[in-house]
GROMACS .gro file of N, CA, C and O in nm:
model
  488
    1MET      N    1  -0.432  -5.623   2.285
    1MET     CA    2  -0.510  -5.642   2.405
    1MET      C    3  -0.656  -5.668   2.367
    1MET      O    4  -0.706  -5.611   2.273
    2LEU      N    5  -0.722  -5.750   2.442
    2LEU     CA    6  -0.860  -5.789   2.418
    2LEU      C    7  -0.945  -5.735   2.533
    2LEU      O    8  -0.914  -5.759   2.649
    3TYR      N    9  -1.049  -5.658   2.501
    3TYR     CA   10  -1.136  -5.601   2.602
    3TYR      C   11  -1.279  -5.652   2.583
    3TYR      O   12  -1.332  -5.653   2.474
    4SER      N   13  -1.339  -5.693   2.691
    4SER     CA   14  -1.479  -5.734   2.690
    4SER      C   15  -1.537  -5.702   2.826
    4SER      O   16  -1.482  -5.742   2.929
    5ALA      N   17  -1.646  -5.626   2.829
    5ALA     CA   18  -1.709  -5.590   2.956
    5ALA      C   19  -1.770  -5.711   3.024
    5ALA      O   20  -1.779  -5.719   3.145
    6ASP      N   21  -1.811  -5.806   2.944
    6ASP     CA   22  -1.876  -5.927   2.994
    6ASP      C   23  -1.844  -6.038   2.895
    6ASP      O   24  -1.786  -6.014   2.790
    7ARG      N   25  -1.885  -6.158   2.926
    7ARG     CA   26  -1.866  -6.268   2.832
    7ARG      C   27  -1.951  -6.241   2.707
    7ARG      O   28  -2.071  -6.215   2.719
    8PRO      N   29  -1.890  -6.247   2.588
    8PRO     CA   30  -1.969  -6.221   2.466
    8PRO      C   31  -2.087  -6.316   2.455
    8PRO      O   32  -2.077  -6.434   2.488
    9ARG      N   33  -2.199  -6.264   2.406
    9ARG     CA   34  -2.321  -6.345   2.389
    9ARG      C   35  -2.345  -6.367   2.240
    9ARG      O   36  -2.432  -6.308   2.181
   10PHE      N   37  -2.263  -6.453   2.181
   10PHE     CA   38  -2.275  -6.483   2.040
   10PHE      C   39  -2.352  -6.612   2.020
   10PHE      O   40  -2.347  -6.702   2.104
   11LYS      N   41  -2.420  -6.623   1.906
   11LYS     CA   42  -2.482  -6.749   1.865
   11LYS      C   43  -2.369  -6.847   1.834
   11LYS      O   44  -2.255  -6.805   1.812
   12PRO      N   45  -2.398  -6.978   1.830
   12PRO     CA   46  -2.291  -7.076   1.806
   12PRO      C   47  -2.207  -7.049   1.681
   12PRO      O   48  -2.084  -7.053   1.688
   13ASN      N   49  -2.270  -7.020   1.566
   13ASN     CA   50  -2.193  -6.990   1.445
   13ASN      C   51  -2.110  -6.864   1.461
   13ASN      O   52  -1.996  -6.857   1.416
   14GLU      N   53  -2.168  -6.762   1.526
   14GLU     CA   54  -2.095  -6.639   1.549
   14GLU      C   55  -1.978  -6.663   1.644
   14GLU      O   56  -1.870  -6.605   1.627
   15ASN      N   57  -1.997  -6.748   1.744
   15ASN     CA   58  -1.889  -6.777   1.839
   15ASN      C   59  -1.772  -6.846   1.769
   15ASN      O   60  -1.656  -6.815   1.796
   16ARG      N   61  -1.802  -6.939   1.676
   16ARG     CA   62  -1.695  -7.003   1.599
   16ARG      C   63  -1.620  -6.900   1.514
   16ARG      O   64  -1.497  -6.901   1.507
   17GLN      N   65  -1.696  -6.809   1.453
   17GLN     CA   66  -1.633  -6.703   1.374
   17GLN      C   67  -1.547  -6.614   1.463
   17GLN      O   68  -1.434  -6.579   1.426
   18TYR      N   69  -1.600  -6.580   1.579
   18TYR     CA   70  -1.527  -6.495   1.673
   18TYR      C   71  -1.393  -6.559   1.709
   18TYR      O   72  -1.289  -6.494   1.706
   19GLU      N   73  -1.394  -6.686   1.742
   19GLU     CA   74  -1.270  -6.755   1.780
   19GLU      C   75  -1.170  -6.756   1.665
   19GLU      O   76  -1.051  -6.734   1.686
   20ARG      N   77  -1.219  -6.780   1.542
   20ARG     CA   78  -1.129  -6.778   1.426
   20ARG      C   79  -1.071  -6.640   1.401
   20ARG      O   80  -0.951  -6.623   1.380
   21VAL      N   81  -1.158  -6.538   1.404
   21VAL     CA   82  -1.113  -6.401   1.378
   21VAL      C   83  -1.018  -6.355   1.489
   21VAL      O   84  -0.912  -6.299   1.462
   22ARG      N   85  -1.053  -6.381   1.614
   22ARG     CA   86  -0.969  -6.340   1.726
   22ARG      C   87  -0.831  -6.406   1.716
   22ARG      O   88  -0.729  -6.339   1.728
   23SER      N   89  -0.829  -6.536   1.691
   23SER     CA   90  -0.701  -6.607   1.679
   23SER      C   91  -0.616  -6.550   1.566
   23SER      O   92  -0.495  -6.530   1.581
   24ARG      N   93  -0.681  -6.524   1.454
   24ARG     CA   94  -0.608  -6.471   1.337
   24ARG      C   95  -0.555  -6.331   1.363
   24ARG      O   96  -0.441  -6.298   1.328
   25LEU      N   97  -0.636  -6.245   1.427
   25LEU     CA   98  -0.590  -6.110   1.459
   25LEU      C   99  -0.471  -6.114   1.553
   25LEU      O  100  -0.372  -6.043   1.533
   26VAL      N  101  -0.481  -6.196   1.656
   26VAL     CA  102  -0.371  -6.208   1.751
   26VAL      C  103  -0.246  -6.258   1.680
   26VAL      O  104  -0.136  -6.206   1.698
   27GLU      N  105  -0.262  -6.360   1.596
   27GLU     CA  106  -0.149  -6.417   1.521
   27GLU      C  107  -0.084  -6.312   1.431
   27GLU      O  108   0.039  -6.300   1.426
   28GLU      N  109  -0.166  -6.235   1.360
   28GLU     CA  110  -0.114  -6.138   1.264
   28GLU      C  111  -0.060  -6.011   1.330
   28GLU      O  112   0.033  -5.949   1.279
   29LEU      N  113  -0.119  -5.971   1.443
   29LEU     CA  114  -0.087  -5.840   1.499
   29LEU      C  115   0.002  -5.843   1.622
   29LEU      O  116   0.045  -5.738   1.668
   30ASP      N  117   0.029  -5.959   1.678
   30ASP     CA  118   0.108  -5.963   1.801
   30ASP      C  119   0.248  -5.904   1.784
   30ASP      O  120   0.304  -5.854   1.881
   31ASP      N  121   0.304  -5.908   1.666
   31ASP     CA  122   0.436  -5.851   1.644
   31ASP      C  123   0.432  -5.704   1.604
   31ASP      O  124   0.536  -5.644   1.580
   32ASP      N  125   0.313  -5.647   1.595
   32ASP     CA  126   0.298  -5.507   1.557
   32ASP      C  127   0.359  -5.419   1.667
   32ASP      O  128   0.313  -5.421   1.780
   33PRO      N  129   0.462  -5.340   1.634
   33PRO     CA  130   0.528  -5.260   1.738
   33PRO      C  131   0.440  -5.149   1.794
   33PRO      O  132   0.461  -5.105   1.907
   34VAL      N  133   0.342  -5.104   1.718
   34VAL     CA  134   0.255  -4.995   1.764
   34VAL      C  135   0.148  -5.048   1.859
   34VAL      O  136   0.108  -4.982   1.953
   35GLY      N  137   0.103  -5.170   1.838
   35GLY     CA  138   0.002  -5.229   1.924
   35GLY      C  139  -0.138  -5.216   1.867
   35GLY      O  140  -0.162  -5.148   1.767
   36TYR      N  141  -0.231  -5.281   1.931
   36TYR     CA  142  -0.371  -5.283   1.888
   36TYR      C  143  -0.458  -5.319   2.006
   36TYR      O  144  -0.411  -5.367   2.109
   37HIS      N  145  -0.588  -5.294   1.990
   37HIS     CA  146  -0.686  -5.331   2.091
   37HIS      C  147  -0.806  -5.391   2.020
   37HIS      O  148  -0.846  -5.343   1.913
   38ILE      N  149  -0.865  -5.496   2.076
   38ILE     CA  150  -0.986  -5.556   2.024
   38ILE      C  151  -1.093  -5.540   2.130
   38ILE      O  152  -1.076  -5.583   2.244
   39ILE      N  153  -1.203  -5.477   2.094
   39ILE     CA  154  -1.316  -5.459   2.184
   39ILE      C  155  -1.425  -5.555   2.138
   39ILE      O  156  -1.460  -5.558   2.021
   40VAL      N  157  -1.478  -5.633   2.230
   40VAL     CA  158  -1.571  -5.742   2.197
   40VAL      C  159  -1.710  -5.712   2.249
   40VAL      O  160  -1.726  -5.673   2.366
   41ASP      N  161  -1.811  -5.731   2.163
   41ASP     CA  162  -1.952  -5.726   2.202
   41ASP      C  163  -1.983  -5.600   2.281
   41ASP      O  164  -2.016  -5.605   2.399
   42HIS      N  165  -1.974  -5.485   2.214
   42HIS     CA  166  -1.988  -5.356   2.281
   42HIS      C  167  -2.096  -5.272   2.213
   42HIS      O  168  -2.112  -5.279   2.091
   43ILE      N  169  -2.167  -5.193   2.290
   43ILE     CA  170  -2.271  -5.106   2.236
   43ILE      C  171  -2.223  -4.962   2.243
   43ILE      O  172  -2.176  -4.916   2.347
   44ILE      N  173  -2.234  -4.893   2.130
   44ILE     CA  174  -2.204  -4.750   2.122
   44ILE      C  175  -2.328  -4.685   2.062
   44ILE      O  176  -2.365  -4.715   1.949
   45GLY      N  177  -2.392  -4.599   2.139
   45GLY     CA  178  -2.517  -4.538   2.093
   45GLY      C  179  -2.621  -4.645   2.073
   45GLY      O  180  -2.644  -4.728   2.160
   46ALA      N  181  -2.680  -4.647   1.954
   46ALA     CA  182  -2.785  -4.746   1.924
   46ALA      C  183  -2.729  -4.865   1.847
   46ALA      O  184  -2.806  -4.947   1.798
   47HIS      N  185  -2.597  -4.876   1.837
   47HIS     CA  186  -2.537  -4.982   1.757
   47HIS      C  187  -2.461  -5.081   1.844
   47HIS      O  188  -2.384  -5.042   1.931
   48GLN      N  189  -2.481  -5.210   1.815
   48GLN     CA  190  -2.410  -5.317   1.883
   48GLN      C  191  -2.298  -5.363   1.791
   48GLN      O  192  -2.321  -5.391   1.673
   49TYR      N  193  -2.176  -5.368   1.844
   49TYR     CA  194  -2.059  -5.408   1.767
   49TYR      C  195  -2.011  -5.543   1.816
   49TYR      O  196  -1.989  -5.561   1.937
   50ASP      N  197  -1.992  -5.637   1.725
   50ASP     CA  198  -1.937  -5.767   1.763
   50ASP      C  199  -1.789  -5.752   1.798
   50ASP      O  200  -1.745  -5.795   1.904
   51LEU      N  201  -1.713  -5.692   1.708
   51LEU     CA  202  -1.571  -5.668   1.731
   51LEU      C  203  -1.533  -5.531   1.677
   51LEU      O  204  -1.578  -5.492   1.570
   52ILE      N  205  -1.449  -5.461   1.752
   52ILE     CA  206  -1.389  -5.338   1.704
   52ILE      C  207  -1.239  -5.354   1.719
   52ILE      O  208  -1.190  -5.382   1.828
   53LEU      N  209  -1.167  -5.341   1.610
   53LEU     CA  210  -1.021  -5.346   1.612
   53LEU      C  211  -0.971  -5.203   1.606
   53LEU      O  212  -1.004  -5.129   1.514
   54LEU      N  213  -0.894  -5.163   1.707
   54LEU     CA  214  -0.836  -5.029   1.711
   54LEU      C  215  -0.685  -5.040   1.699
   54LEU      O  216  -0.620  -5.111   1.776
   55LYS      N  217  -0.633  -4.971   1.600
   55LYS     CA  218  -0.489  -4.960   1.582
   55LYS      C  219  -0.457  -4.811   1.577
   55LYS      O  220  -0.546  -4.728   1.571
   56ASN      N  221  -0.330  -4.780   1.578
   56ASN     CA  222  -0.288  -4.641   1.572
   56ASN      C  223  -0.340  -4.571   1.447
   56ASN      O  224  -0.376  -4.454   1.450
   57ASP      N  225  -0.348  -4.645   1.336
   57ASP     CA  226  -0.384  -4.585   1.209
   57ASP      C  227  -0.518  -4.632   1.154
   57ASP      O  228  -0.552  -4.604   1.039
   58ALA      N  229  -0.597  -4.705   1.235
   58ALA     CA  230  -0.723  -4.758   1.183
   58ALA      C  231  -0.818  -4.798   1.294
   58ALA      O  232  -0.776  -4.833   1.404
   59ALA      N  233  -0.946  -4.790   1.262
   59ALA     CA  234  -1.053  -4.844   1.347
   59ALA      C  235  -1.140  -4.928   1.254
   59ALA      O  236  -1.189  -4.878   1.153
   60VAL      N  237  -1.157  -5.056   1.289
   60VAL     CA  238  -1.230  -5.148   1.202
   60VAL      C  239  -1.341  -5.215   1.281
   60VAL      O  240  -1.317  -5.270   1.388
   61SER      N  241  -1.462  -5.209   1.229
   61SER     CA  242  -1.576  -5.278   1.288
   61SER      C  243  -1.594  -5.410   1.215
   61SER      O  244  -1.598  -5.413   1.091
   62ILE      N  245  -1.605  -5.519   1.291
   62ILE     CA  246  -1.624  -5.652   1.232
   62ILE      C  247  -1.755  -5.708   1.286
   62ILE      O  248  -1.772  -5.720   1.407
   63ASP      N  249  -1.847  -5.737   1.195
   63ASP     CA  250  -1.977  -5.790   1.235
   63ASP      C  251  -1.982  -5.939   1.201
   63ASP      O  252  -1.952  -5.979   1.089
   64LEU      N  253  -2.019  -6.020   1.297
   64LEU     CA  254  -2.028  -6.164   1.278
   64LEU      C  255  -2.173  -6.201   1.247
   64LEU      O  256  -2.265  -6.143   1.302
   65LYS      N  257  -2.191  -6.298   1.160
   65LYS     CA  258  -2.325  -6.344   1.124
   65LYS      C  259  -2.343  -6.489   1.165
   65LYS      O  260  -2.250  -6.567   1.158
   66GLY      N  261  -2.462  -6.523   1.206
   66GLY     CA  262  -2.492  -6.658   1.253
   66GLY      C  263  -2.545  -6.748   1.143
   66GLY      O  264  -2.631  -6.830   1.167
   67TYR      N  265  -2.493  -6.732   1.022
   67TYR     CA  266  -2.537  -6.811   0.908
   67TYR      C  267  -2.423  -6.899   0.861
   67TYR      O  268  -2.307  -6.861   0.870
   68GLY      N  269  -2.455  -7.014   0.806
   68GLY     CA  270  -2.355  -7.101   0.746
   68GLY      C  271  -2.385  -7.120   0.599
   68GLY      O  272  -2.498  -7.148   0.563
   69GLY      N  273  -2.287  -7.101   0.514
   69GLY     CA  274  -2.307  -7.115   0.370
   69GLY      C  275  -2.260  -6.992   0.297
   69GLY      O  276  -2.198  -6.903   0.354
   70LYS      N  277  -2.289  -6.986   0.170
   70LYS     CA  278  -2.249  -6.874   0.086
   70LYS      C  279  -2.354  -6.763   0.098
   70LYS      O  280  -2.472  -6.785   0.071
   71ILE      N  281  -2.309  -6.645   0.138
   71ILE     CA  282  -2.399  -6.530   0.153
   71ILE      C  283  -2.395  -6.450   0.024
   71ILE      O  284  -2.289  -6.418  -0.027
   72VAL      N  285  -2.514  -6.419  -0.028
   72VAL     CA  286  -2.526  -6.346  -0.153
   72VAL      C  287  -2.617  -6.225  -0.131
   72VAL      O  288  -2.721  -6.236  -0.067
   73GLY      N  289  -2.576  -6.110  -0.185
   73GLY     CA  290  -2.660  -5.991  -0.172
   73GLY      C  291  -2.602  -5.874  -0.248
   73GLY      O  292  -2.493  -5.882  -0.304
   74LYS      N  293  -2.678  -5.767  -0.250
   74LYS     CA  294  -2.637  -5.644  -0.316
   74LYS      C  295  -2.645  -5.530  -0.215
   74LYS      O  296  -2.702  -5.545  -0.107
   75GLU      N  297  -2.590  -5.417  -0.254
   75GLU     CA  298  -2.588  -5.302  -0.164
   75GLU      C  299  -2.729  -5.270  -0.113
   75GLU      O  300  -2.749  -5.249   0.005
   76ASN      N  301  -2.824  -5.266  -0.202
   76ASN     CA  302  -2.963  -5.240  -0.164
   76ASN      C  303  -3.046  -5.361  -0.202
   76ASN      O  304  -3.043  -5.404  -0.315
   77GLY      N  305  -3.118  -5.414  -0.107
   77GLY     CA  306  -3.202  -5.530  -0.137
   77GLY      C  307  -3.178  -5.643  -0.041
   77GLY      O  308  -3.093  -5.636   0.047
   78PRO      N  309  -3.253  -5.750  -0.059
   78PRO     CA  310  -3.242  -5.863   0.034
   78PRO      C  311  -3.112  -5.941   0.016
   78PRO      O  312  -3.052  -5.940  -0.091
   79TRP      N  313  -3.069  -6.006   0.122
   79TRP     CA  314  -2.953  -6.094   0.121
   79TRP      C  315  -3.002  -6.234   0.150
   79TRP      O  316  -3.101  -6.253   0.221
   80SER      N  317  -2.932  -6.333   0.097
   80SER     CA  318  -2.971  -6.472   0.120
   80SER      C  319  -2.847  -6.558   0.141
   80SER      O  320  -2.736  -6.517   0.112
   81VAL      N  321  -2.874  -6.677   0.193
   81VAL     CA  322  -2.768  -6.773   0.220
   81VAL      C  323  -2.797  -6.900   0.142
   81VAL      O  324  -2.907  -6.955   0.150
   82SER      N  325  -2.700  -6.946   0.064
   82SER     CA  326  -2.709  -7.076  -0.003
   82SER      C  327  -2.648  -7.178   0.092
   82SER      O  328  -2.527  -7.176   0.116
   83THR      N  329  -2.730  -7.266   0.146
   83THR     CA  330  -2.684  -7.362   0.246
   83THR      C  331  -2.619  -7.483   0.179
   83THR      O  332  -2.634  -7.505   0.059
   84ALA      N  333  -2.549  -7.561   0.260
   84ALA     CA  334  -2.480  -7.680   0.210
   84ALA      C  335  -2.576  -7.782   0.150
   84ALA      O  336  -2.539  -7.857   0.059
   85ASP      N  337  -2.702  -7.783   0.197
   85ASP     CA  338  -2.799  -7.880   0.144
   85ASP      C  339  -2.876  -7.826   0.024
   85ASP      O  340  -2.976  -7.883  -0.017
   86GLY      N  341  -2.831  -7.711  -0.032
   86GLY     CA  342  -2.890  -7.659  -0.155
   86GLY      C  343  -3.006  -7.563  -0.136
   86GLY      O  344  -3.063  -7.516  -0.234
   87ARG      N  345  -3.046  -7.535  -0.012
   87ARG     CA  346  -3.156  -7.440   0.010
   87ARG      C  347  -3.105  -7.297  -0.004
   87ARG      O  348  -2.989  -7.267   0.019
   88ASN      N  349  -3.195  -7.207  -0.041
   88ASN     CA  350  -3.166  -7.065  -0.049
   88ASN      C  351  -3.253  -6.996   0.055
   88ASN      O  352  -3.374  -6.989   0.040
   89VAL      N  353  -3.192  -6.945   0.163
   89VAL     CA  354  -3.264  -6.889   0.276
   89VAL      C  355  -3.243  -6.738   0.281
   89VAL      O  356  -3.129  -6.690   0.281
   90THR      N  357  -3.353  -6.661   0.283
   90THR     CA  358  -3.343  -6.517   0.297
   90THR      C  359  -3.302  -6.483   0.439
   90THR      O  360  -3.358  -6.535   0.535
   91MET      N  361  -3.203  -6.395   0.452
   91MET     CA  362  -3.154  -6.357   0.584
   91MET      C  363  -3.259  -6.273   0.655
   91MET      O  364  -3.315  -6.181   0.597
   92GLU      N  365  -3.286  -6.306   0.779
   92GLU     CA  366  -3.386  -6.234   0.858
   92GLU      C  367  -3.319  -6.120   0.932
   92GLU      O  368  -3.267  -6.136   1.041
   93GLN      N  369  -3.320  -6.002   0.870
   93GLN     CA  370  -3.260  -5.885   0.932
   93GLN      C  371  -3.340  -5.762   0.893
   93GLN      O  372  -3.397  -5.755   0.784
   94ASP      N  373  -3.342  -5.664   0.984
   94ASP     CA  374  -3.408  -5.538   0.953
   94ASP      C  375  -3.336  -5.465   0.841
   94ASP      O  376  -3.398  -5.400   0.759
   95LYS      N  377  -3.204  -5.475   0.843
   95LYS     CA  378  -3.123  -5.408   0.741
   95LYS      C  379  -3.031  -5.512   0.677
   95LYS      O  380  -2.988  -5.607   0.742
   96ASN      N  381  -2.999  -5.490   0.552
   96ASN     CA  382  -2.903  -5.583   0.493
   96ASN      C  383  -2.765  -5.555   0.551
   96ASN      O  384  -2.738  -5.448   0.605
   97PRO      N  385  -2.673  -5.652   0.545
   97PRO     CA  386  -2.542  -5.636   0.608
   97PRO      C  387  -2.463  -5.516   0.557
   97PRO      O  388  -2.388  -5.455   0.632
   98PHE      N  389  -2.477  -5.482   0.430
   98PHE     CA  390  -2.405  -5.366   0.376
   98PHE      C  391  -2.452  -5.238   0.444
   98PHE      O  392  -2.371  -5.157   0.488
   99ILE      N  393  -2.582  -5.220   0.453
   99ILE     CA  394  -2.637  -5.100   0.517
   99ILE      C  395  -2.602  -5.098   0.665
   99ILE      O  396  -2.567  -4.994   0.721
  100GLN      N  397  -2.608  -5.214   0.730
  100GLN     CA  398  -2.572  -5.224   0.871
  100GLN      C  399  -2.425  -5.185   0.893
  100GLN      O  400  -2.393  -5.108   0.983
  101ALA      N  401  -2.336  -5.236   0.809
  101ALA     CA  402  -2.193  -5.206   0.822
  101ALA      C  403  -2.166  -5.057   0.799
  101ALA      O  404  -2.086  -4.996   0.870
  102ARG      N  405  -2.234  -4.998   0.702
  102ARG     CA  406  -2.215  -4.856   0.675
  102ARG      C  407  -2.262  -4.772   0.793
  102ARG      O  408  -2.192  -4.679   0.837
  103ALA      N  409  -2.378  -4.805   0.850
  103ALA     CA  410  -2.429  -4.730   0.966
  103ALA      C  411  -2.334  -4.744   1.086
  103ALA      O  412  -2.307  -4.647   1.156
  104GLN      N  413  -2.283  -4.865   1.107
  104GLN     CA  414  -2.190  -4.886   1.218
  104GLN      C  415  -2.060  -4.809   1.196
  104GLN      O  416  -2.004  -4.753   1.289
  105ARG      N  417  -2.012  -4.806   1.072
  105ARG     CA  418  -1.888  -4.734   1.042
  105ARG      C  419  -1.903  -4.586   1.076
  105ARG      O  420  -1.819  -4.529   1.146
  106TYR      N  421  -2.012  -4.524   1.030
  106TYR     CA  422  -2.030  -4.381   1.058
  106TYR      C  423  -2.055  -4.355   1.206
  106TYR      O  424  -2.006  -4.256   1.260
  107ASN      N  425  -2.127  -4.441   1.272
  107ASN     CA  426  -2.150  -4.426   1.415
  107ASN      C  427  -2.017  -4.433   1.491
  107ASN      O  428  -1.990  -4.351   1.579
  108LEU      N  429  -1.933  -4.530   1.456
  108LEU     CA  430  -1.803  -4.544   1.522
  108LEU      C  431  -1.713  -4.424   1.492
  108LEU      O  432  -1.648  -4.371   1.583
  109MET      N  433  -1.709  -4.379   1.367
  109MET     CA  434  -1.628  -4.261   1.332
  109MET      C  435  -1.673  -4.139   1.411
  109MET      O  436  -1.591  -4.066   1.467
  110ASN      N  437  -1.804  -4.117   1.418
  110ASN     CA  438  -1.855  -4.002   1.491
  110ASN      C  439  -1.823  -4.012   1.640
  110ASN      O  440  -1.786  -3.913   1.704
  111TYR      N  441  -1.837  -4.131   1.695
  111TYR     CA  442  -1.807  -4.151   1.836
  111TYR      C  443  -1.659  -4.122   1.865
  111TYR      O  444  -1.626  -4.050   1.959
  112LEU      N  445  -1.571  -4.181   1.784
  112LEU     CA  446  -1.428  -4.160   1.805
  112LEU      C  447  -1.389  -4.014   1.785
  112LEU      O  448  -1.312  -3.959   1.863
  113ASN      N  449  -1.443  -3.950   1.682
  113ASN     CA  450  -1.412  -3.809   1.658
  113ASN      C  451  -1.457  -3.721   1.773
  113ASN      O  452  -1.387  -3.627   1.811
  114SER      N  453  -1.573  -3.750   1.830
  114SER     CA  454  -1.623  -3.664   1.937
  114SER      C  455  -1.557  -3.693   2.072
  114SER      O  456  -1.547  -3.604   2.156
  115HIS      N  457  -1.509  -3.816   2.093
  115HIS     CA  458  -1.451  -3.851   2.223
  115HIS      C  459  -1.299  -3.847   2.227
  115HIS      O  460  -1.240  -3.847   2.335
  116LEU      N  461  -1.234  -3.845   2.112
  116LEU     CA  462  -1.089  -3.850   2.110
  116LEU      C  463  -1.025  -3.725   2.053
  116LEU      O  464  -0.910  -3.726   2.015
  117GLN      N  465  -1.101  -3.615   2.050
  117GLN     CA  466  -1.049  -3.492   1.992
  117GLN      C  467  -0.923  -3.444   2.062
  117GLN      O  468  -0.833  -3.389   2.000
  118ARG      N  469  -0.914  -3.467   2.189
  118ARG     CA  470  -0.797  -3.421   2.263
  118ARG      C  471  -0.672  -3.501   2.229
  118ARG      O  472  -0.562  -3.455   2.248
  119LEU      N  473  -0.690  -3.623   2.179
  119LEU     CA  474  -0.576  -3.709   2.151
  119LEU      C  475  -0.524  -3.694   2.009
  119LEU      O  476  -0.406  -3.715   1.983
  120SER      N  477  -0.612  -3.662   1.915
  120SER     CA  478  -0.570  -3.659   1.775
  120SER      C  479  -0.658  -3.565   1.696
  120SER      O  480  -0.777  -3.555   1.720
  121LYS      N  481  -0.600  -3.500   1.600
  121LYS     CA  482  -0.677  -3.412   1.512
  121LYS      C  483  -0.732  -3.489   1.392
  121LYS      O  484  -0.806  -3.436   1.314
  122ARG      N  485  -0.691  -3.619   1.374
  122ARG     CA  486  -0.734  -3.699   1.260
  122ARG      C  487  -0.879  -3.738   1.275
  122ARG      O  488  -0.927  -3.778   1.372
   0.00000   0.00000   0.00000
């Protein structure tokens, strides 16, 4: 099932990624007997999530980026994009994607643990 409170507000590159990821998830998971849910463009606390995939045994946050090209970076430090025309562009973000993903993961885990205690002890 796909849930969205409103029409997602993605940049053009992010929207193309969203369509590819959504199509692939539906293709891969439609036969899953347990089922799944995809939550689109949702805010939990101070974090905005592009996609959240919820399955019986997993919760996955997927962040889409509006960049085209090869993304290069390290856990700590700046990230850059090597574009098709050979330019190297530093990504304009407050946090690098690794740190952003880690913060979103812990925020989502804490949210689910605090709101779903009655449903599961996991």
